[in-house]
Short mmCIF file of C-alpha atoms in Angstrom, two decimals:
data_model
loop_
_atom_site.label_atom_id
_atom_site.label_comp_id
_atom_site.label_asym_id
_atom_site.label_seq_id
_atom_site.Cartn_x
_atom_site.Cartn_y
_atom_site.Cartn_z
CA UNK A 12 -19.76 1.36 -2.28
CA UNK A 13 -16.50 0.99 -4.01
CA UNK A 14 -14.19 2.09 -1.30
CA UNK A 15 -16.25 -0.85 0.79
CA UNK A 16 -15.81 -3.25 -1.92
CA UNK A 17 -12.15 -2.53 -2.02
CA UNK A 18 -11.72 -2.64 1.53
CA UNK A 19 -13.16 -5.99 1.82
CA UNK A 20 -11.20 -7.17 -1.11
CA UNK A 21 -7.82 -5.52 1.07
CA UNK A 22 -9.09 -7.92 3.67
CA UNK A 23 -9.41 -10.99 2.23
CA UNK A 24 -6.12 -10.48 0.64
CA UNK A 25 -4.19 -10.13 3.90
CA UNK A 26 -6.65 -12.95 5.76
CA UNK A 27 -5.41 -15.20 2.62
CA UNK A 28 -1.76 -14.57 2.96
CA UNK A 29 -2.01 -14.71 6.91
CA UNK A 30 -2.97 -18.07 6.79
CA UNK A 31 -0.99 -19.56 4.25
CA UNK A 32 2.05 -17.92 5.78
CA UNK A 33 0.65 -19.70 9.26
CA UNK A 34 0.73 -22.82 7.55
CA UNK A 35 3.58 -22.78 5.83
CA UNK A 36 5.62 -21.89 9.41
CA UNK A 37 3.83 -25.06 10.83
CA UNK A 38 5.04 -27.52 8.02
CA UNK A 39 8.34 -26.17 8.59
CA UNK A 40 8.49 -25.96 12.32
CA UNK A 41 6.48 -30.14 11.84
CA UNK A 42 9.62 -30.77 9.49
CA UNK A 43 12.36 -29.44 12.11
CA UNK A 44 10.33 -31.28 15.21
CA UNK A 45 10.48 -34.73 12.77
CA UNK A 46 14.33 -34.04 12.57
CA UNK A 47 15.47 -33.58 16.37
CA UNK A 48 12.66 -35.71 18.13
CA UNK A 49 14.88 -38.89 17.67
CA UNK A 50 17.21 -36.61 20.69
CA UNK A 51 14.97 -35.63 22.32
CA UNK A 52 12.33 -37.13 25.07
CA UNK A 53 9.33 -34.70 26.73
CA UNK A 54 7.31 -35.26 29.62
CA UNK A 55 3.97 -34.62 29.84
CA UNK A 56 1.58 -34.22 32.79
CA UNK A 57 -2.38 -34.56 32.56
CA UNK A 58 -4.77 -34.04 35.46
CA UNK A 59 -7.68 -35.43 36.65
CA UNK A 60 -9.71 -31.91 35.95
CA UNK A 61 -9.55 -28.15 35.34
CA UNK A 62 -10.65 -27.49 38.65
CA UNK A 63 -7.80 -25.21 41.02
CA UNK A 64 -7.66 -28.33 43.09
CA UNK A 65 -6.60 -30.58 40.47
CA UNK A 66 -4.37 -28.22 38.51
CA UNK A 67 -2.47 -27.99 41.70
CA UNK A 68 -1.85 -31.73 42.25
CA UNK A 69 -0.80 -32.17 38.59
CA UNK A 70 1.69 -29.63 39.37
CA UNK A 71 2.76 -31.23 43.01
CA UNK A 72 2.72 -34.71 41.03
CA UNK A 73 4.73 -33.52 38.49
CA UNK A 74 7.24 -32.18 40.84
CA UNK A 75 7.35 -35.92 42.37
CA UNK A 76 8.21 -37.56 39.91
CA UNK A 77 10.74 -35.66 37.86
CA UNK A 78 12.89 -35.11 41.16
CA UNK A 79 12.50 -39.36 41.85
CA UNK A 80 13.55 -39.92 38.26
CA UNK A 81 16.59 -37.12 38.14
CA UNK A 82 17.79 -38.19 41.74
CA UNK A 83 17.67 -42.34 40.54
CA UNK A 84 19.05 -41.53 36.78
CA UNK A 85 22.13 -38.75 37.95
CA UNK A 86 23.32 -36.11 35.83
CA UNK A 87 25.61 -38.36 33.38
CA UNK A 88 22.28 -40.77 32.28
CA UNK A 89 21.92 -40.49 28.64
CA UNK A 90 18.50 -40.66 26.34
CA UNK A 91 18.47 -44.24 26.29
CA UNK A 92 19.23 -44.83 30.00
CA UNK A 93 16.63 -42.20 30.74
CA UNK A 94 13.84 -44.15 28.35
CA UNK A 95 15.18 -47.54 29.97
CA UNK A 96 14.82 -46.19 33.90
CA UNK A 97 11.12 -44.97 33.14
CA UNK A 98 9.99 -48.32 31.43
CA UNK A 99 11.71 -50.57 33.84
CA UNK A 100 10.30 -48.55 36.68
CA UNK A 101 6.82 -47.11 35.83
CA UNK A 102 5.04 -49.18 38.29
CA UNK A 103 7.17 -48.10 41.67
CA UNK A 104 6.64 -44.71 39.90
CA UNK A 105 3.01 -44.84 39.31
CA UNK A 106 2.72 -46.19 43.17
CA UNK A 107 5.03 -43.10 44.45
CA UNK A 108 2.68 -40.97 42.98
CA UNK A 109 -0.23 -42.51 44.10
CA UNK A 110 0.81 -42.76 47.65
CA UNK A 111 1.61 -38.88 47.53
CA UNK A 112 -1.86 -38.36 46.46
CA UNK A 113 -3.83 -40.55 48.83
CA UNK A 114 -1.82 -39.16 51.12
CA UNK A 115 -3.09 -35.54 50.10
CA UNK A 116 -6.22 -36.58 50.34
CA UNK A 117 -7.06 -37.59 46.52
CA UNK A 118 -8.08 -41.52 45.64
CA UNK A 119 -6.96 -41.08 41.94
CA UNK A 120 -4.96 -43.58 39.94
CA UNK A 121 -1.50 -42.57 38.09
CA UNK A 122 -0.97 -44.11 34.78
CA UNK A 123 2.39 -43.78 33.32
CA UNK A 124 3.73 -44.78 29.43
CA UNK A 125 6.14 -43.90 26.94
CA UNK A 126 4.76 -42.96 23.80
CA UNK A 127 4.24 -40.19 20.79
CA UNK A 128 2.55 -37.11 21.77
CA UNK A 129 2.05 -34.00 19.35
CA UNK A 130 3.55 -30.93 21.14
CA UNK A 131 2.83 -27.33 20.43
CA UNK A 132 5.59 -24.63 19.71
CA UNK A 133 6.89 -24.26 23.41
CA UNK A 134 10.33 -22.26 24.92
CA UNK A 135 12.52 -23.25 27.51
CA UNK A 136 14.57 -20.43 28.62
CA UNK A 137 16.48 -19.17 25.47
CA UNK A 138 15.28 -22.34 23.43
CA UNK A 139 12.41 -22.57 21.28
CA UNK A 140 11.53 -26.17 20.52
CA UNK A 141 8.74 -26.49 17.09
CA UNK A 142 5.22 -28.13 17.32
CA UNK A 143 5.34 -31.10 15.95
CA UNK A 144 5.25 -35.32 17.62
CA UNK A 145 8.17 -36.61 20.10
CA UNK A 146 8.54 -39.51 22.07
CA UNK A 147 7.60 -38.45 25.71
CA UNK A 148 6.77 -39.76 29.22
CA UNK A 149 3.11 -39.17 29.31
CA UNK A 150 1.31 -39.47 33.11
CA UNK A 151 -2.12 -39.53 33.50
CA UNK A 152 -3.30 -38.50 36.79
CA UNK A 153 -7.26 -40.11 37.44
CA UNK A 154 -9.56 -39.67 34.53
CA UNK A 155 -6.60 -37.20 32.66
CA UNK A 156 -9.30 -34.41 31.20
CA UNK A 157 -7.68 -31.61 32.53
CA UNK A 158 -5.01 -29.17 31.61
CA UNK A 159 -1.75 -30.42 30.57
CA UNK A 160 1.91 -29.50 31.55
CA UNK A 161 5.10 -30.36 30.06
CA UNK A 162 8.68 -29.62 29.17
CA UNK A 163 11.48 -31.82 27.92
CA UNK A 164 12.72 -34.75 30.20
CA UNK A 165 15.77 -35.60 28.36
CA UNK A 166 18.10 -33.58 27.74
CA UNK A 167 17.11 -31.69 30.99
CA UNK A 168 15.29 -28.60 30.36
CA UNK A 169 12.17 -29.64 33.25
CA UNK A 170 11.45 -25.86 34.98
CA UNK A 171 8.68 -25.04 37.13
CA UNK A 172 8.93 -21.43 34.99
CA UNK A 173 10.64 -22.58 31.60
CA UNK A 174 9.97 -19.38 30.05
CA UNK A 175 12.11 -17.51 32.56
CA UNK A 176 14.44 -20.67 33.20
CA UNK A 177 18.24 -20.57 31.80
CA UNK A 178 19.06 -23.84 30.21
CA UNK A 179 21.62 -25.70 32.15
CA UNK A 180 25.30 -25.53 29.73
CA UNK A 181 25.28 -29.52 30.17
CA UNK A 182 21.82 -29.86 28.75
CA UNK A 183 22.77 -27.56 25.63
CA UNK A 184 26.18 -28.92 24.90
CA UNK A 185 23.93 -32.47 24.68
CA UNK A 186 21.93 -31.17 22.03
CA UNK A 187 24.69 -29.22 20.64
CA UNK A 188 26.76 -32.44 19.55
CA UNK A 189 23.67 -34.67 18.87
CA UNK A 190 21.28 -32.28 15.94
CA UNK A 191 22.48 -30.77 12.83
CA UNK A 192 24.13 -27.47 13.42
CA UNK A 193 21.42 -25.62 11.56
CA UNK A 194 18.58 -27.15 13.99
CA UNK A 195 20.35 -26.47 16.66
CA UNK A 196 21.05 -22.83 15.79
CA UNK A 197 17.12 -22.74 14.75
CA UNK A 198 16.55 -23.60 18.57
CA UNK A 199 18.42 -20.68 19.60
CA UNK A 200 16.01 -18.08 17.78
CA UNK A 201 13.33 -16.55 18.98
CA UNK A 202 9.90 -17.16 17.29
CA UNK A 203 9.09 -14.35 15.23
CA UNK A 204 5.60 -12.23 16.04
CA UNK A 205 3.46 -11.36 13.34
CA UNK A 206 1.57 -8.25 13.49
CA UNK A 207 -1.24 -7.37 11.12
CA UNK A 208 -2.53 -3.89 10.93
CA UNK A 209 -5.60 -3.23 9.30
CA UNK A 210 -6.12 0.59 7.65
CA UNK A 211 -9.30 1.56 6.33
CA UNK A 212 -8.85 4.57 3.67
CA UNK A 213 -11.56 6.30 5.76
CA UNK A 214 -8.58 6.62 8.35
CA UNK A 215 -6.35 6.91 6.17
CA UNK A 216 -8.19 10.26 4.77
CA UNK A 217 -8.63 11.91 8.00
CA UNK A 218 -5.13 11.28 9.06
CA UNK A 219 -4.04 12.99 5.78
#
């Protein structure tokens, strides 16, 4: 009775820590995001569903409409240029996109904006960018309750694989000069994993 009373004690002790050590990474990685969102803009793709069909389009859609607004903006276009092309062109961008789609087969509407969007913890080649509220270019594709996709418009770091993607040098001297050296050097590393391993003394025994 006492070892299970012990055990269960062990448990809540580590479950305790766990989580407060889980929340005090996502006030800090919150804290960073608040920092370097003012240099940064994401993109951010919704669907019309979950179904295979959908998620597909999104992804064709997507596709669209970042290679329309790289090809129109060019590789010198900086964050405020980039902000300014989208606004002053959603509609011929919305209608691109719906074209495509009718064209496909699909009668679904494209809504396009620029607002705040909470993002989780995501990495982009060797960059690992903190969970936490940007600015981004969200698109809604029909009703918008399926899956999301997105990556970061501005500075350039949109991959079809981002995990596997190398950033581009331009796109990292960019946010080189513009965030405090520490944040950018905090992109640069590697979330940590956390590994809990739970021993009973039971095991513990017959190992001994």
């Amino acid at each position: 009775m006492k070892y299970r009373r012990d055990l269960f004690l062990c448990l809540t002790c580590l479950l305790l820590a766990f989580l407060f050590t889980m929340a005090g990474q996502r006030q800090s990685d919150e804290a960073m995001a608040a920092r370097i969102a003012p240099e940064i803009l994401r993109f951010h793709v919704l669907a019309n569903s979950d179904s295979d069909e959908d998620q597909q389009l999104k992804l064709r859609v997507r596709t669209l409409l970042l290679d329309s607004i790289y090809e129109k903006l060019g590789e010198n276009a900086s964050l405020d240029d980039t902000k300014e092309y989208v606004l002053a062109n959603k509609d011929s961008l919305e209608q691109e996109a719906e074209d495509y789609m009718k064209a496909e087969g699909y009668d679904y509407p494209a809504h396009m904006e620029v607002t705040e969007c909470y993002f989780p913890t995501k990495t982009y080649g060797d960059m690992v960018f903190p969970c936490g509220t940007y600015d981004a270019v969200r698109v809604e594709i029909g009703k918008g309750k399926g899956h999301n996709w997105w990556c970061v418009l501005y500075p350039p770091l949109c991959f079809v694989d981002s995990t596997y993607a190398v950033v581009p040098d331009s796109s990292r001297e960019i946010l080189r000069e513009s965030l405090d050296a520490a944040d950018y050097q905090a992109l640069l590393k590697k979330q940590p994993e956390v590994h809990i391993r739970i021993r009973s003394k039971f095991l513990d025994l017959l190992e001994n």
